Short mmCIF file of C-alpha atoms and ligand atoms in Angstrom, two decimals:
data_model
loop_
_atom_site.label_atom_id
_atom_site.label_comp_id
_atom_site.label_asym_id
_atom_site.label_seq_id
_atom_site.Cartn_x
_atom_site.Cartn_y
_atom_site.Cartn_z
CA MET A 104 -8.14 11.76 17.40
CA ASN A 105 -7.61 8.95 14.88
CA GLU A 106 -4.49 7.90 13.00
CA PHE A 107 -5.10 10.38 10.17
CA SER A 108 -5.96 13.45 12.26
CA PHE A 109 -2.82 12.67 14.28
CA ILE A 110 -0.73 12.61 11.07
CA ASP A 111 -2.38 15.89 9.95
CA SER A 112 -1.43 17.48 13.27
CA ILE A 113 2.27 16.75 12.58
CA LYS A 114 2.25 18.24 9.08
CA PRO A 115 2.83 21.91 10.03
CA PHE A 116 6.09 21.00 11.79
CA GLN A 117 7.78 19.09 8.97
CA ASN A 118 10.60 21.65 8.52
CA LEU A 119 10.87 20.80 4.83
CA SER A 120 14.06 21.69 2.97
CA CYS A 121 13.95 22.76 -0.65
CA ARG A 122 15.05 19.24 -1.64
CA VAL A 123 11.71 17.82 -0.44
CA ILE A 124 9.25 17.57 -3.31
CA LYS A 125 6.58 15.75 -1.25
CA GLY A 126 6.67 15.14 2.51
CA ILE A 127 3.85 13.63 4.58
CA GLY A 128 0.76 12.68 2.60
CA ASP A 129 1.64 10.18 -0.11
CA ASP A 130 2.76 6.54 -0.23
CA ALA A 131 6.41 7.65 -0.01
CA ALA A 132 8.30 10.89 0.46
CA VAL A 133 9.74 12.37 -2.75
CA LEU A 134 13.21 13.95 -2.57
CA GLU A 135 15.54 15.56 -5.12
CA LEU A 136 18.15 13.06 -6.34
CA ASP A 137 19.65 14.28 -9.61
CA ALA A 138 18.62 15.97 -12.84
CA LYS A 139 16.55 13.04 -14.05
CA ARG A 140 15.44 11.16 -10.93
CA TYR A 141 13.72 11.53 -7.58
CA GLN A 142 14.64 9.57 -4.47
CA LEU A 143 11.64 7.88 -2.77
CA LEU A 144 11.58 7.01 0.96
CA THR A 145 8.98 5.02 2.85
CA THR A 146 8.70 3.06 6.09
CA ASP A 147 6.28 0.56 7.62
CA MET A 148 6.15 -1.18 10.97
CA LEU A 149 4.68 -4.59 11.80
CA VAL A 150 3.70 -5.43 15.37
CA GLU A 151 2.97 -8.91 16.70
CA GLY A 152 -0.71 -9.22 17.56
CA VAL A 153 -1.67 -6.34 15.21
CA HIS A 154 -0.22 -7.17 11.78
CA PHE A 155 0.63 -10.82 12.32
CA LEU A 156 0.01 -13.40 15.02
CA SER A 157 2.34 -15.33 17.26
CA ASN A 158 1.76 -18.46 15.15
CA THR A 159 2.22 -16.78 11.75
CA PRO A 160 5.01 -18.51 9.80
CA ALA A 161 8.18 -16.45 10.26
CA LYS A 162 9.07 -16.32 6.56
CA LEU A 163 5.70 -14.74 5.76
CA VAL A 164 6.20 -12.10 8.45
CA GLY A 165 9.54 -11.21 6.88
CA HIS A 166 8.03 -11.15 3.40
CA LYS A 167 5.21 -8.87 4.51
CA ALA A 168 7.57 -6.49 6.35
CA LEU A 169 9.48 -5.71 3.16
CA ALA A 170 6.71 -6.26 0.60
CA CYS A 171 4.42 -3.59 2.11
CA ASN A 172 7.23 -1.04 1.72
CA ILE A 173 7.90 -2.18 -1.86
CA SER A 174 4.18 -1.75 -2.55
CA ASP A 175 4.42 1.93 -1.48
CA ILE A 176 7.41 2.55 -3.78
CA ALA A 177 5.52 0.86 -6.65
CA ALA A 178 2.53 3.13 -5.98
CA MET A 179 4.73 6.19 -6.71
CA GLY A 180 5.81 4.64 -10.03
CA GLY A 181 9.24 3.79 -8.63
CA ILE A 182 11.72 0.96 -8.30
CA PRO A 183 12.84 -0.15 -4.81
CA THR A 184 16.59 0.03 -4.07
CA PHE A 185 17.99 0.00 -0.49
CA ALA A 186 16.48 -0.93 2.89
CA VAL A 187 17.36 -0.90 6.59
CA VAL A 188 15.66 -3.39 8.91
CA SER A 189 15.05 -2.75 12.62
CA ILE A 190 13.75 -5.47 14.86
CA GLY A 191 12.56 -5.47 18.47
CA ILE A 192 12.84 -8.95 19.98
CA PRO A 193 11.18 -10.06 23.23
CA THR A 194 13.92 -11.30 25.55
CA GLY A 195 13.27 -11.79 29.22
CA THR A 196 10.14 -9.64 29.39
CA GLY A 197 7.67 -12.27 28.21
CA HIS A 198 4.31 -11.79 29.81
CA ILE A 199 2.66 -13.98 27.18
CA GLU A 200 3.73 -17.41 26.05
CA PHE A 201 4.05 -17.80 22.32
CA SER A 202 4.31 -21.01 20.40
CA HIS A 203 7.55 -19.93 18.81
CA ARG A 204 9.23 -19.12 22.10
CA VAL A 205 11.98 -21.63 23.04
CA LYS A 206 10.75 -24.44 25.27
CA GLY A 207 12.06 -23.95 28.78
CA GLN A 208 12.95 -20.34 27.96
CA GLU A 209 9.44 -19.01 27.54
CA ASN A 210 10.61 -15.45 28.04
CA SER A 211 12.73 -15.29 24.94
CA MET A 212 12.14 -15.50 21.22
CA CYS A 213 13.26 -18.64 19.46
CA PRO A 214 16.31 -17.64 17.38
CA ASP A 215 14.97 -19.81 14.57
CA TYR A 216 11.88 -17.65 14.39
CA VAL A 217 13.90 -14.46 14.02
CA SER A 218 16.19 -16.00 11.42
CA GLY A 219 13.05 -17.27 9.66
CA ILE A 220 11.84 -13.67 9.47
CA TYR A 221 15.15 -12.69 7.87
CA LYS A 222 14.84 -15.54 5.39
CA GLY A 223 11.51 -14.02 4.33
CA ILE A 224 13.02 -10.53 4.11
CA PHE A 225 16.05 -11.71 2.12
CA ALA A 226 13.96 -13.78 -0.31
CA CYS A 227 11.70 -10.80 -0.99
CA ALA A 228 14.73 -8.49 -1.29
CA LYS A 229 16.35 -10.76 -3.87
CA ARG A 230 13.16 -11.05 -5.89
CA PHE A 231 12.69 -7.27 -6.11
CA GLY A 232 16.34 -6.19 -6.36
CA VAL A 233 16.51 -4.58 -2.91
CA SER A 234 19.82 -4.46 -0.96
CA ILE A 235 19.50 -4.75 2.82
CA VAL A 236 22.17 -2.29 3.99
CA GLY A 237 21.69 -2.01 7.77
CA GLY A 238 19.23 -1.72 10.62
CA ASP A 239 18.98 -1.95 14.39
CA THR A 240 18.35 -4.76 16.91
CA VAL A 241 16.75 -4.03 20.29
CA LYS A 242 14.88 -5.73 23.12
CA ALA A 243 11.08 -5.24 23.12
CA ASP A 244 7.96 -6.50 24.88
CA LYS A 245 6.51 -7.77 21.61
CA LEU A 246 8.08 -8.68 18.32
CA VAL A 247 8.26 -5.52 16.20
CA ILE A 248 9.77 -5.09 12.73
CA ASN A 249 10.30 -1.79 11.03
CA ILE A 250 11.73 -1.43 7.54
CA ALA A 251 12.65 1.82 5.82
CA LEU A 252 13.05 1.54 2.07
CA LEU A 253 14.52 3.83 -0.56
CA GLY A 254 13.45 3.79 -4.18
CA GLU A 255 13.99 5.79 -7.32
CA VAL A 256 11.72 7.13 -10.01
CA GLU A 257 12.42 9.08 -13.20
CA LYS A 258 11.04 12.59 -12.70
CA LYS A 259 8.70 12.21 -15.69
CA ASN A 260 7.29 8.99 -14.22
CA LEU A 261 6.38 10.16 -10.69
CA VAL A 262 2.69 9.63 -9.84
CA LEU A 263 1.16 11.26 -6.75
CA ARG A 264 -2.22 10.83 -5.04
CA SER A 265 -3.09 14.43 -5.95
CA GLY A 266 -3.42 14.28 -9.75
CA ALA A 267 -6.93 12.79 -10.24
CA LYS A 268 -9.19 14.96 -12.46
CA PRO A 269 -12.97 14.98 -12.97
CA GLY A 270 -13.81 12.63 -15.85
CA ASP A 271 -10.87 10.30 -15.11
CA HIS A 272 -11.65 6.59 -14.88
CA LEU A 273 -10.78 4.56 -11.77
CA PHE A 274 -9.10 1.15 -11.88
CA VAL A 275 -7.72 -1.45 -9.47
CA SER A 276 -5.03 -4.03 -10.21
CA GLY A 277 -6.81 -7.08 -8.78
CA PRO A 278 -9.61 -8.56 -6.67
CA LEU A 279 -10.28 -7.04 -3.25
CA GLY A 280 -11.36 -8.06 0.24
CA GLY A 281 -11.03 -10.96 2.64
CA THR A 282 -7.23 -10.86 2.73
CA LEU A 283 -7.03 -11.38 6.49
CA LYS A 284 -9.12 -14.55 6.24
CA SER A 285 -7.36 -15.87 3.13
CA GLY A 286 -3.87 -15.00 4.34
CA LYS A 287 -3.21 -12.93 1.21
CA HIS A 288 -2.23 -9.99 3.42
CA LEU A 289 0.90 -11.99 4.29
CA ASN A 290 2.02 -13.36 0.95
CA PHE A 291 0.93 -10.78 -1.61
CA THR A 292 3.04 -9.71 -4.57
CA PRO A 293 3.82 -5.98 -4.54
CA ARG A 294 2.72 -4.58 -7.90
CA VAL A 295 6.04 -3.15 -9.11
CA LYS A 296 5.84 -4.76 -12.55
CA GLU A 297 2.23 -3.69 -13.05
CA ALA A 298 2.92 -0.13 -11.87
CA ARG A 299 5.93 0.22 -14.20
CA PHE A 300 3.85 -1.10 -17.10
CA LEU A 301 1.11 1.44 -16.36
CA ILE A 302 3.55 4.31 -15.96
CA GLU A 303 5.40 3.59 -19.17
CA GLN A 304 2.33 2.90 -21.32
CA PHE A 305 -0.47 4.95 -19.79
CA LYS A 306 0.88 7.33 -17.08
CA PRO A 307 -1.95 7.34 -14.48
CA SER A 308 -3.04 10.77 -13.21
CA ALA A 309 -3.07 9.48 -9.60
CA MET A 310 -2.09 6.23 -7.95
CA MET A 311 -1.73 4.60 -4.53
CA ASP A 312 -1.66 1.13 -3.06
CA ILE A 313 -4.66 -0.16 -1.12
CA SER A 314 -3.47 -0.94 2.39
CA ASP A 315 -6.42 0.21 4.52
CA GLY A 316 -9.40 -0.77 2.32
CA LEU A 317 -10.62 0.65 -1.02
CA ALA A 318 -13.07 3.24 0.37
CA GLY A 319 -10.62 4.75 2.86
CA ASP A 320 -7.70 4.78 0.47
CA LEU A 321 -9.76 6.21 -2.39
CA GLY A 322 -10.74 8.86 0.17
CA HIS A 323 -7.04 9.83 0.36
CA ILE A 324 -6.88 10.29 -3.43
CA LEU A 325 -10.10 12.33 -3.34
CA ASN A 326 -8.79 14.57 -0.54
CA ALA A 327 -5.40 15.05 -2.16
CA SER A 328 -6.94 15.74 -5.59
CA ARG A 329 -9.93 17.76 -4.24
CA VAL A 330 -12.49 15.73 -6.21
CA GLY A 331 -15.27 13.17 -5.64
CA ALA A 332 -15.83 9.69 -7.09
CA GLU A 333 -18.45 7.12 -8.03
CA ILE A 334 -17.75 3.40 -7.69
CA ASP A 335 -19.88 0.91 -9.66
CA GLU A 336 -20.84 -1.82 -7.23
CA GLN A 337 -21.31 -4.50 -9.90
CA ARG A 338 -17.86 -3.88 -11.39
CA LEU A 339 -15.92 -4.33 -8.15
CA PRO A 340 -13.64 -7.37 -8.46
CA LEU A 341 -14.16 -9.42 -5.31
CA ASN A 342 -12.08 -12.21 -3.86
CA LYS A 343 -14.00 -15.49 -3.48
CA GLY A 344 -16.69 -15.36 -0.79
CA VAL A 345 -16.19 -11.63 -0.08
CA SER A 346 -19.04 -9.10 0.20
CA VAL A 347 -18.97 -5.64 -1.40
CA ASP A 348 -18.79 -4.17 2.09
CA GLU A 349 -15.73 -6.25 2.97
CA ALA A 350 -14.06 -5.20 -0.29
CA LEU A 351 -14.78 -1.53 0.41
CA HIS A 352 -13.81 -1.37 4.05
CA GLY A 353 -11.53 -4.38 4.45
CA GLY A 354 -7.84 -4.08 4.86
CA GLU A 355 -4.62 -5.04 3.31
CA ASP A 356 -5.18 -5.80 -0.37
CA PHE A 357 -1.91 -4.25 -1.58
CA GLU A 358 -3.40 -3.79 -5.04
CA LEU A 359 -2.91 -0.57 -7.01
CA LEU A 360 -5.73 1.98 -7.19
CA PHE A 361 -5.28 4.48 -10.01
CA SER A 362 -7.01 6.99 -12.24
CA LEU A 363 -6.58 7.49 -15.99
CA SER A 364 -7.79 10.25 -18.28
CA SER A 365 -10.68 9.21 -20.53
CA PRO A 366 -8.56 8.65 -23.70
CA LYS A 367 -5.89 6.70 -21.78
CA SER A 368 -8.57 4.65 -20.06
CA ALA A 369 -10.05 3.71 -23.47
CA LYS A 370 -6.54 2.70 -24.59
CA LEU A 371 -6.04 0.51 -21.51
CA VAL A 372 -9.47 -1.12 -21.84
CA GLU A 373 -8.69 -1.89 -25.51
CA TYR A 374 -5.28 -3.29 -24.50
CA LEU A 375 -6.90 -5.54 -21.87
CA ARG A 376 -9.47 -6.76 -24.38
CA SER A 377 -7.02 -7.49 -27.20
CA HIS A 378 -4.51 -9.20 -24.88
CA ARG A 379 -7.25 -11.07 -22.99
CA CYS A 380 -5.65 -9.74 -19.86
CA GLY A 381 -7.60 -9.26 -16.63
CA HIS A 382 -4.88 -7.51 -14.67
CA PHE A 383 -6.67 -4.19 -14.31
CA VAL A 384 -10.37 -3.67 -13.67
CA GLU A 385 -12.30 -0.44 -14.18
CA ILE A 386 -14.39 0.30 -11.09
CA GLY A 387 -15.73 3.84 -11.48
CA ARG A 388 -14.93 7.49 -12.19
CA ILE A 389 -13.80 10.76 -10.72
CA ILE A 390 -16.40 13.56 -10.43
CA ALA A 391 -15.90 17.28 -9.77
CA LEU A 392 -18.75 17.78 -7.31
CA PRO A 393 -19.82 16.94 -4.71
CA LYS A 394 -16.40 16.05 -3.33
CA LYS A 395 -17.82 12.85 -1.89
CA LEU A 396 -17.65 9.11 -2.45
CA TYR A 397 -20.67 7.29 -3.95
CA LEU A 398 -21.53 3.66 -4.61
CA CYS A 399 -23.71 3.13 -7.72
CA ASP A 400 -25.98 0.09 -8.10
CA GLY A 401 -26.91 -1.64 -11.36
CA SER A 402 -29.88 0.68 -12.01
CA GLY A 403 -27.83 3.86 -11.80
CA ARG A 404 -28.93 4.81 -8.27
CA ARG A 405 -26.12 6.08 -6.11
CA ARG A 406 -25.66 6.34 -2.36
CA GLU A 407 -23.00 8.17 -0.45
CA ILE A 408 -20.52 5.98 1.41
CA GLU A 409 -18.01 6.92 4.08
CA PRO A 410 -14.47 7.04 2.71
CA LYS A 411 -13.47 4.97 5.70
CA GLY A 412 -11.09 2.04 5.86
CA TYR A 413 -9.06 0.45 8.57
CA THR A 414 -7.67 2.85 11.19
CA HIS A 415 -5.36 1.83 14.01
CA PHE A 416 -7.02 4.12 16.56
P1 ADP B 164 0.72 3.99 3.72
O1 ADP B 164 -0.50 3.20 4.14
O2 ADP B 164 0.78 4.28 2.27
O3 ADP B 164 2.02 3.40 4.25
P2 ADP B 164 0.10 5.75 5.86
O4 ADP B 164 -1.38 5.79 5.88
O5 ADP B 164 0.82 4.87 6.82
O6 ADP B 164 0.57 5.42 4.37
O7 ADP B 164 0.66 7.22 6.03
C1 ADP B 164 0.15 8.29 5.30
C2 ADP B 164 1.19 9.41 5.28
O8 ADP B 164 1.48 9.84 6.60
C3 ADP B 164 2.53 8.99 4.69
O9 ADP B 164 3.06 10.08 3.96
C4 ADP B 164 3.38 8.68 5.91
O10 ADP B 164 4.76 8.88 5.66
C5 ADP B 164 2.86 9.71 6.90
N1 ADP B 164 3.00 9.28 8.32
C6 ADP B 164 2.38 8.21 8.90
N2 ADP B 164 2.71 8.12 10.22
C7 ADP B 164 3.55 9.16 10.47
C8 ADP B 164 4.24 9.61 11.63
N3 ADP B 164 4.12 8.97 12.81
N4 ADP B 164 5.03 10.69 11.50
C9 ADP B 164 5.15 11.34 10.32
N5 ADP B 164 4.52 10.98 9.20
C10 ADP B 164 3.73 9.89 9.25
MG1 MG B 165 0.52 3.10 0.64
#
């Protein structure tokens, strides 16, 4: 069983009330709020040794902990609002010595490191208009940070993973791959501004953020929308020194992946051309059948690729 079959196995037991518009299966849950708006709710957890290392600067850890949640709210078309922050701090259990542990007290976390994490969280919160309204503090074997974030979206502006249609064009909001090596996975900018621009001007048919690699995450859109897709290899925007394979199956890009109907796609391409703006790059298209993922080379040949990205287990 991997991460995603585990999540699927939970789905039948969600006990959804009539106020739940979308439960498990998108970047955030969608809940009734009022006549005009939906409430969005998402959560992400960072674990030392998995998502960051013991020598990662504390401020960046804090930034990432909140920014990856903000990225999920952006992917729904929403605006982030309120967050709670829970932190598990190693005190007295230390079986490993970390550089940021206090000298002479190797079993406990340096308080400066934890407050550094909060500096990162607060700076990110201020930048994106998020209020930190609570949380929980516990003892843990490893440093763990979990943030749950609320957001809001006008009902007419909600974008799910399930709306992609055959003939739609696929875009990403920036270059992909190599983010672990470059450190971009720690200090990325969640694409709230870009997502709001897209929603207001072009209303994508489907959207998500890329957190587990393009191929795997596009696979989620294809599953949810019951369609297939072709990606044009030569159009993929790559970070410096990154191979196509790394861009497809790498990890935490935190760029937007979205689909637009053919007329809207033409409008966006024209907008990008006339404004000399490289913010969004067309990478392929949605197909009806087969419901598979293909990579096309320059001469029009296509080969099937696994819609696989990073999985935790
Ligand atoms: P993302 O990468 O956008 O944060 P995930 O791949 O983590 O999304 O999760 C996919 C979906 O599964 C989301 O709707 C998320 O809320 C849900 N999910 C993930 N883990 C669990 C869990 N342990 N229990 C219930 N739902 C979960
Ligand atoms: Mg996501």
